[in-house]
Amino acid sequence: MDALDLARWQFGVTTVYHFLFVPLTIGLGVFVAGLQTAWYRTGNDDYLRLTRFFGKLFLINFAMGVVTGLVQEFQFGMNWSEYSTFVGDVFGAPLAMEALLAFFLESTFLGLWIFGWERLPKRIHLACLWAAVIGSNLSAYFILAANAWMKHPVGYEVVDGRARMTDFWAVLTNSTALAQIPHVTGGAFVVAGGFVIAVTGYRILRERGLRLIPGRAPAHEGHSQAMWRTALRGALVMTAIAGVVVAGTGDQSGRLLAEQQPMKLAAAEGLRHDTAGAPFSVVPGVEVPGLLSLLSAHDPGATVQGMDDIQARYEKAFGPADYTPNLPVVFWSFRVMIVFGMATVGLSALGLWLTRRPRLARGGQGRRDRRDRRDGRAARPLPAWFARVCMLALPLPTVAIVAGWLLSEIGRQPWTVQGELMTAASVSPGVSLAEVAVTLAVFTALYGVLALAEGALLLRHVKAGPEEPAAPPALPATAPAGSGEARLTPTLMY
């Protein structure tokens, strides 16, 4: 093992750890903004309770994501100076826009939202949160556009051993970026939806007096149960819709892989030789004939390039080297991503079916049912077993999106910039094995402590639940009925 191997491990550990927080921040921010919008439009205090409750969880996750993200910039200079030198002129523009436009927009308006409760008008306060959410998604766009350039470099020329950007718009509208950005963003909404599903499932069990082990549920749901049911239903809808987006953009990404990164596609399928009508390998030894060709070219008879033949072509084009990525990691990451992602969407579809409303009866009974529906009395009780199954919605999409990221990044190896710069040539020349080993150990230990802190904070707030409104002040005995004092409403404070 040399400094290059440890530098790759260090970047992988810190990046994957940071990536755990990013999808949840992107998706949960939109969910919280949706809850506050519902409160603003309806005046229903349940939406306010949910906004404050999930807002706290969002802020904890956001703060941890900022802290862990700071390490990424330092690694470019410390361990990957040759890479930074090559890509700096191209990456400078999108990353500067990410910092100066997107992150400042996000952080500034998020601060106004945090401290603006009871100080800003409701409409302005809500707009601050939506501005912060838009900033989060803009930030993701610029970073993913830079990452997509590494897989399919466009709008540049190489001058004196460095990539110089010639078309900024081409970088932002890279075909790989246009497929990758909605795919990753959709995955972020699936992760956030799974997080909310798990939390609401836990709260439903807790407020019924049940544990995660099987038990008997009460026959009727109370007011608080209806509030959690509303949050659960919203998360199920968000997860299902985002899952469809992920599947559609995943299909587009697969076709682009066949054109732009054929070695990654071949490694993901374990395909050794160019094959017409290539089968899709479900697991080793179980294949679906022609499916890989159909997915990669929308033609069941199309030819898909194989690893050995690509290796021979790359050796002629770029010189002798091993151009095959880590086959077991790429192969199984692809399958974990698909299986865990499909399981999450399937769970959301099951939840939507179980929480559906009964059909309205005809005639007068139908009108009464409609009134009951508005009052929340016609809702089907959520089965306790499904509330327990909701706990799976926390790890399933998280594992799926991390597996997808591993597939994306490890599958590009041995390149850091496809066809231009290899990973072995990207590492800093003067960094020793001992130096990288020390920083790797320090970062791993530090991130372990941060993980414990994050988990403890989230768990404490989830167990505590939303804050109940304060009791209205007692009225003087002489206060006339219908006076202004009698119309005071309680407020929720952090």
PDB file of N, CA, C and O in Angstrom, residues 84-154:
ATOM      1  N   SER A  84      -5.922  19.056  -8.908  1.00  0.00           N
ATOM      2  CA  SER A  84      -6.391  20.436  -8.773  1.00  0.00           C
ATOM      3  C   SER A  84      -5.780  21.337  -9.831  1.00  0.00           C
ATOM      4  O   SER A  84      -6.442  22.238 -10.364  1.00  0.00           O
ATOM      5  N   THR A  85      -4.501  21.102 -10.130  1.00  0.00           N
ATOM      6  CA  THR A  85      -3.832  21.903 -11.157  1.00  0.00           C
ATOM      7  C   THR A  85      -4.467  21.689 -12.527  1.00  0.00           C
ATOM      8  O   THR A  85      -4.683  22.634 -13.293  1.00  0.00           O
ATOM      9  N   PHE A  86      -4.818  20.436 -12.822  1.00  0.00           N
ATOM     10  CA  PHE A  86      -5.369  20.128 -14.145  1.00  0.00           C
ATOM     11  C   PHE A  86      -6.784  20.673 -14.301  1.00  0.00           C
ATOM     12  O   PHE A  86      -7.123  21.254 -15.340  1.00  0.00           O
ATOM     13  N   VAL A  87      -7.638  20.508 -13.284  1.00  0.00           N
ATOM     14  CA  VAL A  87      -9.056  20.851 -13.439  1.00  0.00           C
ATOM     15  C   VAL A  87      -9.410  22.237 -12.913  1.00  0.00           C
ATOM     16  O   VAL A  87     -10.549  22.693 -13.077  1.00  0.00           O
ATOM     17  N   GLY A  88      -8.454  22.919 -12.281  1.00  0.00           N
ATOM     18  CA  GLY A  88      -8.773  24.164 -11.588  1.00  0.00           C
ATOM     19  C   GLY A  88      -9.444  25.208 -12.451  1.00  0.00           C
ATOM     20  O   GLY A  88     -10.406  25.870 -12.016  1.00  0.00           O
ATOM     21  N   ASP A  89      -8.987  25.391 -13.671  1.00  0.00           N
ATOM     22  CA  ASP A  89      -9.572  26.422 -14.535  1.00  0.00           C
ATOM     23  C   ASP A  89     -10.995  26.078 -14.974  1.00  0.00           C
ATOM     24  O   ASP A  89     -11.781  26.981 -15.295  1.00  0.00           O
ATOM     25  N   VAL A  90     -11.326  24.797 -14.989  1.00  0.00           N
ATOM     26  CA  VAL A  90     -12.681  24.382 -15.355  1.00  0.00           C
ATOM     27  C   VAL A  90     -13.586  24.394 -14.132  1.00  0.00           C
ATOM     28  O   VAL A  90     -14.707  24.915 -14.168  1.00  0.00           O
ATOM     29  N   PHE A  91     -13.092  23.841 -13.023  1.00  0.00           N
ATOM     30  CA  PHE A  91     -13.910  23.736 -11.820  1.00  0.00           C
ATOM     31  C   PHE A  91     -14.108  25.078 -11.122  1.00  0.00           C
ATOM     32  O   PHE A  91     -15.046  25.248 -10.355  1.00  0.00           O
ATOM     33  N   GLY A  92     -13.217  26.021 -11.386  1.00  0.00           N
ATOM     34  CA  GLY A  92     -13.280  27.293 -10.674  1.00  0.00           C
ATOM     35  C   GLY A  92     -14.619  27.989 -10.814  1.00  0.00           C
ATOM     36  O   GLY A  92     -15.194  28.472  -9.827  1.00  0.00           O
ATOM     37  N   ALA A  93     -15.158  28.043 -12.028  1.00  0.00           N
ATOM     38  CA  ALA A  93     -16.411  28.776 -12.258  1.00  0.00           C
ATOM     39  C   ALA A  93     -17.613  28.120 -11.579  1.00  0.00           C
ATOM     40  O   ALA A  93     -18.327  28.780 -10.809  1.00  0.00           O
ATOM     41  N   PRO A  94     -17.901  26.825 -11.828  1.00  0.00           N
ATOM     42  CA  PRO A  94     -19.084  26.252 -11.170  1.00  0.00           C
ATOM     43  C   PRO A  94     -18.970  26.189  -9.651  1.00  0.00           C
ATOM     44  O   PRO A  94     -19.961  26.417  -8.946  1.00  0.00           O
ATOM     45  N   LEU A  95     -17.764  25.925  -9.125  1.00  0.00           N
ATOM     46  CA  LEU A  95     -17.631  25.862  -7.669  1.00  0.00           C
ATOM     47  C   LEU A  95     -17.689  27.249  -7.045  1.00  0.00           C
ATOM     48  O   LEU A  95     -18.165  27.411  -5.914  1.00  0.00           O
ATOM     49  N   ALA A  96     -17.206  28.266  -7.762  1.00  0.00           N
ATOM     50  CA  ALA A  96     -17.339  29.634  -7.250  1.00  0.00           C
ATOM     51  C   ALA A  96     -18.803  30.044  -7.218  1.00  0.00           C
ATOM     52  O   ALA A  96     -19.270  30.671  -6.250  1.00  0.00           O
ATOM     53  N   MET A  97     -19.564  29.680  -8.247  1.00  0.00           N
ATOM     54  CA  MET A  97     -20.990  29.991  -8.251  1.00  0.00           C
ATOM     55  C   MET A  97     -21.715  29.222  -7.149  1.00  0.00           C
ATOM     56  O   MET A  97     -22.653  29.738  -6.525  1.00  0.00           O
ATOM     57  N   GLU A  98     -21.258  28.006  -6.896  1.00  0.00           N
ATOM     58  CA  GLU A  98     -21.868  27.227  -5.812  1.00  0.00           C
ATOM     59  C   GLU A  98     -21.664  27.913  -4.468  1.00  0.00           C
ATOM     60  O   GLU A  98     -22.582  27.987  -3.647  1.00  0.00           O
ATOM     61  N   ALA A  99     -20.454  28.443  -4.238  1.00  0.00           N
ATOM     62  CA  ALA A  99     -20.158  29.078  -2.953  1.00  0.00           C
ATOM     63  C   ALA A  99     -20.768  30.469  -2.857  1.00  0.00           C
ATOM     64  O   ALA A  99     -21.446  30.795  -1.875  1.00  0.00           O
ATOM     65  N   LEU A 100     -20.547  31.290  -3.872  1.00  0.00           N
ATOM     66  CA  LEU A 100     -20.946  32.698  -3.788  1.00  0.00           C
ATOM     67  C   LEU A 100     -22.444  32.903  -4.007  1.00  0.00           C
ATOM     68  O   LEU A 100     -23.034  33.809  -3.421  1.00  0.00           O
ATOM     69  N   LEU A 101     -23.052  32.069  -4.827  1.00  0.00           N
ATOM     70  CA  LEU A 101     -24.470  32.243  -5.131  1.00  0.00           C
ATOM     71  C   LEU A 101     -25.327  31.275  -4.325  1.00  0.00           C
ATOM     72  O   LEU A 101     -26.124  31.670  -3.475  1.00  0.00           O
ATOM     73  N   ALA A 102     -25.119  29.976  -4.539  1.00  0.00           N
ATOM     74  CA  ALA A 102     -26.013  28.984  -3.959  1.00  0.00           C
ATOM     75  C   ALA A 102     -25.849  28.867  -2.448  1.00  0.00           C
ATOM     76  O   ALA A 102     -26.825  28.949  -1.691  1.00  0.00           O
ATOM     77  N   PHE A 103     -24.608  28.675  -1.967  1.00  0.00           N
ATOM     78  CA  PHE A 103     -24.430  28.456  -0.531  1.00  0.00           C
ATOM     79  C   PHE A 103     -24.745  29.710   0.276  1.00  0.00           C
ATOM     80  O   PHE A 103     -25.344  29.633   1.348  1.00  0.00           O
ATOM     81  N   PHE A 104     -24.331  30.880  -0.218  1.00  0.00           N
ATOM     82  CA  PHE A 104     -24.657  32.114   0.504  1.00  0.00           C
ATOM     83  C   PHE A 104     -26.162  32.352   0.523  1.00  0.00           C
ATOM     84  O   PHE A 104     -26.725  32.803   1.522  1.00  0.00           O
ATOM     85  N   LEU A 105     -26.844  32.052  -0.580  1.00  0.00           N
ATOM     86  CA  LEU A 105     -28.298  32.163  -0.613  1.00  0.00           C
ATOM     87  C   LEU A 105     -28.923  31.228   0.412  1.00  0.00           C
ATOM     88  O   LEU A 105     -29.806  31.622   1.195  1.00  0.00           O
ATOM     89  N   GLU A 106     -28.435  30.010   0.423  1.00  0.00           N
ATOM     90  CA  GLU A 106     -28.961  28.997   1.343  1.00  0.00           C
ATOM     91  C   GLU A 106     -28.728  29.378   2.799  1.00  0.00           C
ATOM     92  O   GLU A 106     -29.667  29.386   3.613  1.00  0.00           O
ATOM     93  N   SER A 107     -27.495  29.714   3.150  1.00  0.00           N
ATOM     94  CA  SER A 107     -27.158  29.987   4.546  1.00  0.00           C
ATOM     95  C   SER A 107     -27.786  31.288   5.042  1.00  0.00           C
ATOM     96  O   SER A 107     -28.251  31.367   6.188  1.00  0.00           O
ATOM     97  N   THR A 108     -27.808  32.322   4.201  1.00  0.00           N
ATOM     98  CA  THR A 108     -28.368  33.609   4.625  1.00  0.00           C
ATOM     99  C   THR A 108     -29.858  33.489   4.935  1.00  0.00           C
ATOM    100  O   THR A 108     -30.324  33.894   6.012  1.00  0.00           O
ATOM    101  N   PHE A 109     -30.610  32.925   4.020  1.00  0.00           N
ATOM    102  CA  PHE A 109     -32.053  32.839   4.228  1.00  0.00           C
ATOM    103  C   PHE A 109     -32.418  31.775   5.254  1.00  0.00           C
ATOM    104  O   PHE A 109     -33.460  31.883   5.913  1.00  0.00           O
ATOM    105  N   LEU A 110     -31.571  30.759   5.407  1.00  0.00           N
ATOM    106  CA  LEU A 110     -31.834  29.788   6.470  1.00  0.00           C
ATOM    107  C   LEU A 110     -31.671  30.449   7.838  1.00  0.00           C
ATOM    108  O   LEU A 110     -32.446  30.176   8.771  1.00  0.00           O
ATOM    109  N   GLY A 111     -30.675  31.331   7.965  1.00  0.00           N
ATOM    110  CA  GLY A 111     -30.531  32.077   9.204  1.00  0.00           C
ATOM    111  C   GLY A 111     -31.726  32.955   9.489  1.00  0.00           C
ATOM    112  O   GLY A 111     -32.200  33.044  10.637  1.00  0.00           O
ATOM    113  N   LEU A 112     -32.243  33.615   8.453  1.00  0.00           N
ATOM    114  CA  LEU A 112     -33.437  34.439   8.635  1.00  0.00           C
ATOM    115  C   LEU A 112     -34.638  33.576   9.045  1.00  0.00           C
ATOM    116  O   LEU A 112     -35.465  34.004   9.860  1.00  0.00           O
ATOM    117  N   TRP A 113     -34.706  32.384   8.500  1.00  0.00           N
ATOM    118  CA  TRP A 113     -35.807  31.496   8.865  1.00  0.00           C
ATOM    119  C   TRP A 113     -35.685  31.037  10.318  1.00  0.00           C
ATOM    120  O   TRP A 113     -36.670  30.996  11.061  1.00  0.00           O
ATOM    121  N   ILE A 114     -34.473  30.700  10.743  1.00  0.00           N
ATOM    122  CA  ILE A 114     -34.268  30.221  12.115  1.00  0.00           C
ATOM    123  C   ILE A 114     -34.652  31.287  13.134  1.00  0.00           C
ATOM    124  O   ILE A 114     -35.368  31.021  14.103  1.00  0.00           O
ATOM    125  N   PHE A 115     -34.176  32.507  12.919  1.00  0.00           N
ATOM    126  CA  PHE A 115     -34.386  33.562  13.904  1.00  0.00           C
ATOM    127  C   PHE A 115     -35.601  34.440  13.589  1.00  0.00           C
ATOM    128  O   PHE A 115     -35.858  35.398  14.315  1.00  0.00           O
ATOM    129  N   GLY A 116     -36.318  34.109  12.525  1.00  0.00           N
ATOM    130  CA  GLY A 116     -37.429  34.951  12.126  1.00  0.00           C
ATOM    131  C   GLY A 116     -38.784  34.562  12.673  1.00  0.00           C
ATOM    132  O   GLY A 116     -39.774  35.251  12.429  1.00  0.00           O
ATOM    133  N   TRP A 117     -38.855  33.431  13.418  1.00  0.00           N
ATOM    134  CA  TRP A 117     -40.130  33.058  14.019  1.00  0.00           C
ATOM    135  C   TRP A 117     -40.619  34.176  14.943  1.00  0.00           C
ATOM    136  O   TRP A 117     -39.884  34.687  15.774  1.00  0.00           O
ATOM    137  N   GLU A 118     -41.872  34.527  14.798  1.00  0.00           N
ATOM    138  CA  GLU A 118     -42.518  35.579  15.601  1.00  0.00           C
ATOM    139  C   GLU A 118     -41.938  36.976  15.345  1.00  0.00           C
ATOM    140  O   GLU A 118     -42.335  37.936  15.995  1.00  0.00           O
ATOM    141  N   ARG A 119     -40.975  37.098  14.429  1.00  0.00           N
ATOM    142  CA  ARG A 119     -40.370  38.402  14.139  1.00  0.00           C
ATOM    143  C   ARG A 119     -40.688  38.872  12.722  1.00  0.00           C
ATOM    144  O   ARG A 119     -40.819  40.069  12.489  1.00  0.00           O
ATOM    145  N   LEU A 120     -40.750  37.937  11.791  1.00  0.00           N
ATOM    146  CA  LEU A 120     -41.040  38.284  10.406  1.00  0.00           C
ATOM    147  C   LEU A 120     -42.501  37.980  10.086  1.00  0.00           C
ATOM    148  O   LEU A 120     -43.098  37.066  10.677  1.00  0.00           O
ATOM    149  N   PRO A 121     -43.094  38.704   9.150  1.00  0.00           N
ATOM    150  CA  PRO A 121     -44.427  38.332   8.683  1.00  0.00           C
ATOM    151  C   PRO A 121     -44.432  36.901   8.151  1.00  0.00           C
ATOM    152  O   PRO A 121     -43.425  36.425   7.607  1.00  0.00           O
ATOM    153  N   LYS A 122     -45.542  36.215   8.290  1.00  0.00           N
ATOM    154  CA  LYS A 122     -45.604  34.801   7.912  1.00  0.00           C
ATOM    155  C   LYS A 122     -45.170  34.578   6.471  1.00  0.00           C
ATOM    156  O   LYS A 122     -44.438  33.627   6.161  1.00  0.00           O
ATOM    157  N   ARG A 123     -45.640  35.452   5.569  1.00  0.00           N
ATOM    158  CA  ARG A 123     -45.319  35.266   4.158  1.00  0.00           C
ATOM    159  C   ARG A 123     -43.824  35.430   3.917  1.00  0.00           C
ATOM    160  O   ARG A 123     -43.212  34.640   3.182  1.00  0.00           O
ATOM    161  N   ILE A 124     -43.207  36.429   4.529  1.00  0.00           N
ATOM    162  CA  ILE A 124     -41.766  36.651   4.358  1.00  0.00           C
ATOM    163  C   ILE A 124     -40.979  35.520   4.988  1.00  0.00           C
ATOM    164  O   ILE A 124     -39.981  35.044   4.423  1.00  0.00           O
ATOM    165  N   HIS A 125     -41.432  35.081   6.154  1.00  0.00           N
ATOM    166  CA  HIS A 125     -40.737  33.983   6.832  1.00  0.00           C
ATOM    167  C   HIS A 125     -40.773  32.714   5.984  1.00  0.00           C
ATOM    168  O   HIS A 125     -39.763  32.003   5.849  1.00  0.00           O
ATOM    169  N   LEU A 126     -41.917  32.409   5.394  1.00  0.00           N
ATOM    170  CA  LEU A 126     -42.032  31.252   4.511  1.00  0.00           C
ATOM    171  C   LEU A 126     -41.148  31.413   3.277  1.00  0.00           C
ATOM    172  O   LEU A 126     -40.486  30.456   2.841  1.00  0.00           O
ATOM    173  N   ALA A 127     -41.121  32.616   2.705  1.00  0.00           N
ATOM    174  CA  ALA A 127     -40.282  32.857   1.520  1.00  0.00           C
ATOM    175  C   ALA A 127     -38.809  32.642   1.841  1.00  0.00           C
ATOM    176  O   ALA A 127     -38.041  32.183   0.976  1.00  0.00           O
ATOM    177  N   CYS A 128     -38.380  32.962   3.060  1.00  0.00           N
ATOM    178  CA  CYS A 128     -36.983  32.743   3.461  1.00  0.00           C
ATOM    179  C   CYS A 128     -36.630  31.257   3.392  1.00  0.00           C
ATOM    180  O   CYS A 128     -35.552  30.881   2.915  1.00  0.00           O
ATOM    181  N   LEU A 129     -37.549  30.412   3.863  1.00  0.00           N
ATOM    182  CA  LEU A 129     -37.274  28.975   3.820  1.00  0.00           C
ATOM    183  C   LEU A 129     -37.212  28.472   2.387  1.00  0.00           C
ATOM    184  O   LEU A 129     -36.318  27.681   2.036  1.00  0.00           O
ATOM    185  N   TRP A 130     -38.142  28.932   1.545  1.00  0.00           N
ATOM    186  CA  TRP A 130     -38.102  28.488   0.146  1.00  0.00           C
ATOM    187  C   TRP A 130     -36.838  28.979  -0.553  1.00  0.00           C
ATOM    188  O   TRP A 130     -36.266  28.270  -1.391  1.00  0.00           O
ATOM    189  N   ALA A 131     -36.361  30.177  -0.222  1.00  0.00           N
ATOM    190  CA  ALA A 131     -35.108  30.671  -0.799  1.00  0.00           C
ATOM    191  C   ALA A 131     -33.938  29.787  -0.377  1.00  0.00           C
ATOM    192  O   ALA A 131     -33.050  29.476  -1.186  1.00  0.00           O
ATOM    193  N   ALA A 132     -33.924  29.376   0.888  1.00  0.00           N
ATOM    194  CA  ALA A 132     -32.857  28.485   1.358  1.00  0.00           C
ATOM    195  C   ALA A 132     -32.909  27.139   0.652  1.00  0.00           C
ATOM    196  O   ALA A 132     -31.872  26.573   0.280  1.00  0.00           O
ATOM    197  N   VAL A 133     -34.125  26.627   0.448  1.00  0.00           N
ATOM    198  CA  VAL A 133     -34.283  25.338  -0.234  1.00  0.00           C
ATOM    199  C   VAL A 133     -33.819  25.440  -1.690  1.00  0.00           C
ATOM    200  O   VAL A 133     -33.142  24.536  -2.212  1.00  0.00           O
ATOM    201  N   ILE A 134     -34.171  26.529  -2.348  1.00  0.00           N
ATOM    202  CA  ILE A 134     -33.707  26.739  -3.727  1.00  0.00           C
ATOM    203  C   ILE A 134     -32.181  26.811  -3.754  1.00  0.00           C
ATOM    204  O   ILE A 134     -31.527  26.261  -4.661  1.00  0.00           O
ATOM    205  N   GLY A 135     -31.584  27.475  -2.761  1.00  0.00           N
ATOM    206  CA  GLY A 135     -30.130  27.535  -2.680  1.00  0.00           C
ATOM    207  C   GLY A 135     -29.504  26.163  -2.540  1.00  0.00           C
ATOM    208  O   GLY A 135     -28.468  25.865  -3.158  1.00  0.00           O
ATOM    209  N   SER A 136     -30.113  25.290  -1.748  1.00  0.00           N
ATOM    210  CA  SER A 136     -29.597  23.923  -1.585  1.00  0.00           C
ATOM    211  C   SER A 136     -29.586  23.181  -2.914  1.00  0.00           C
ATOM    212  O   SER A 136     -28.617  22.484  -3.252  1.00  0.00           O
ATOM    213  N   ASN A 137     -30.663  23.319  -3.666  1.00  0.00           N
ATOM    214  CA  ASN A 137     -30.741  22.609  -4.944  1.00  0.00           C
ATOM    215  C   ASN A 137     -29.821  23.222  -5.998  1.00  0.00           C
ATOM    216  O   ASN A 137     -29.256  22.499  -6.833  1.00  0.00           O
ATOM    217  N   LEU A 138     -29.638  24.553  -5.968  1.00  0.00           N
ATOM    218  CA  LEU A 138     -28.660  25.173  -6.868  1.00  0.00           C
ATOM    219  C   LEU A 138     -27.252  24.710  -6.539  1.00  0.00           C
ATOM    220  O   LEU A 138     -26.431  24.460  -7.436  1.00  0.00           O
ATOM    221  N   SER A 139     -26.962  24.602  -5.255  1.00  0.00           N
ATOM    222  CA  SER A 139     -25.652  24.118  -4.830  1.00  0.00           C
ATOM    223  C   SER A 139     -25.397  22.715  -5.387  1.00  0.00           C
ATOM    224  O   SER A 139     -24.311  22.415  -5.904  1.00  0.00           O
ATOM    225  N   ALA A 140     -26.407  21.859  -5.270  1.00  0.00           N
ATOM    226  CA  ALA A 140     -26.271  20.506  -5.804  1.00  0.00           C
ATOM    227  C   ALA A 140     -26.060  20.536  -7.314  1.00  0.00           C
ATOM    228  O   ALA A 140     -25.261  19.750  -7.855  1.00  0.00           O
ATOM    229  N   TYR A 141     -26.742  21.436  -8.005  1.00  0.00           N
ATOM    230  CA  TYR A 141     -26.609  21.505  -9.469  1.00  0.00           C
ATOM    231  C   TYR A 141     -25.163  21.812  -9.866  1.00  0.00           C
ATOM    232  O   TYR A 141     -24.581  21.121 -10.715  1.00  0.00           O
ATOM    233  N   PHE A 142     -24.573  22.840  -9.266  1.00  0.00           N
ATOM    234  CA  PHE A 142     -23.220  23.238  -9.659  1.00  0.00           C
ATOM    235  C   PHE A 142     -22.197  22.162  -9.314  1.00  0.00           C
ATOM    236  O   PHE A 142     -21.272  21.888 -10.094  1.00  0.00           O
ATOM    237  N   ILE A 143     -22.334  21.540  -8.161  1.00  0.00           N
ATOM    238  CA  ILE A 143     -21.375  20.495  -7.772  1.00  0.00           C
ATOM    239  C   ILE A 143     -21.518  19.275  -8.664  1.00  0.00           C
ATOM    240  O   ILE A 143     -20.518  18.686  -9.110  1.00  0.00           O
ATOM    241  N   LEU A 144     -22.750  18.873  -8.946  1.00  0.00           N
ATOM    242  CA  LEU A 144     -22.949  17.709  -9.803  1.00  0.00           C
ATOM    243  C   LEU A 144     -22.542  17.996 -11.243  1.00  0.00           C
ATOM    244  O   LEU A 144     -22.097  17.083 -11.957  1.00  0.00           O
ATOM    245  N   ALA A 145     -22.675  19.242 -11.690  1.00  0.00           N
ATOM    246  CA  ALA A 145     -22.200  19.589 -13.030  1.00  0.00           C
ATOM    247  C   ALA A 145     -20.687  19.448 -13.114  1.00  0.00           C
ATOM    248  O   ALA A 145     -20.146  18.962 -14.123  1.00  0.00           O
ATOM    249  N   ALA A 146     -19.980  19.869 -12.049  1.00  0.00           N
ATOM    250  CA  ALA A 146     -18.517  19.701 -12.021  1.00  0.00           C
ATOM    251  C   ALA A 146     -18.150  18.227 -11.994  1.00  0.00           C
ATOM    252  O   ALA A 146     -17.223  17.786 -12.684  1.00  0.00           O
ATOM    253  N   ASN A 147     -18.890  17.451 -11.214  1.00  0.00           N
ATOM    254  CA  ASN A 147     -18.611  16.012 -11.149  1.00  0.00           C
ATOM    255  C   ASN A 147     -18.891  15.338 -12.486  1.00  0.00           C
ATOM    256  O   ASN A 147     -18.140  14.441 -12.913  1.00  0.00           O
ATOM    257  N   ALA A 148     -19.962  15.745 -13.160  1.00  0.00           N
ATOM    258  CA  ALA A 148     -20.282  15.155 -14.459  1.00  0.00           C
ATOM    259  C   ALA A 148     -19.199  15.449 -15.485  1.00  0.00           C
ATOM    260  O   ALA A 148     -18.945  14.635 -16.382  1.00  0.00           O
ATOM    261  N   TRP A 149     -18.546  16.608 -15.352  1.00  0.00           N
ATOM    262  CA  TRP A 149     -17.466  16.943 -16.283  1.00  0.00           C
ATOM    263  C   TRP A 149     -16.322  15.950 -16.167  1.00  0.00           C
ATOM    264  O   TRP A 149     -15.646  15.649 -17.170  1.00  0.00           O
ATOM    265  N   MET A 150     -16.076  15.432 -14.974  1.00  0.00           N
ATOM    266  CA  MET A 150     -15.026  14.432 -14.800  1.00  0.00           C
ATOM    267  C   MET A 150     -15.339  13.146 -15.558  1.00  0.00           C
ATOM    268  O   MET A 150     -14.427  12.438 -15.990  1.00  0.00           O
ATOM    269  N   LYS A 151     -16.607  12.839 -15.718  1.00  0.00           N
ATOM    270  CA  LYS A 151     -17.004  11.615 -16.410  1.00  0.00           C
ATOM    271  C   LYS A 151     -17.124  11.810 -17.911  1.00  0.00           C
ATOM    272  O   LYS A 151     -16.901  10.870 -18.683  1.00  0.00           O
ATOM    273  N   HIS A 152     -17.493  13.037 -18.298  1.00  0.00           N
ATOM    274  CA  HIS A 152     -17.642  13.340 -19.720  1.00  0.00           C
ATOM    275  C   HIS A 152     -17.206  14.780 -19.941  1.00  0.00           C
ATOM    276  O   HIS A 152     -18.024  15.697 -19.992  1.00  0.00           O
ATOM    277  N   PRO A 153     -15.892  15.022 -20.043  1.00  0.00           N
ATOM    278  CA  PRO A 153     -15.401  16.401 -20.160  1.00  0.00           C
ATOM    279  C   PRO A 153     -15.812  17.042 -21.483  1.00  0.00           C
ATOM    280  O   PRO A 153     -15.620  16.471 -22.558  1.00  0.00           O
ATOM    281  N   VAL A 154     -16.373  18.260 -21.384  1.00  0.00           N
ATOM    282  CA  VAL A 154     -16.804  19.022 -22.564  1.00  0.00           C
ATOM    283  C   VAL A 154     -16.445  20.485 -22.328  1.00  0.00           C
ATOM    284  O   VAL A 154     -16.167  20.914 -21.209  1.00  0.00           O
TER     285      VAL A 154
END
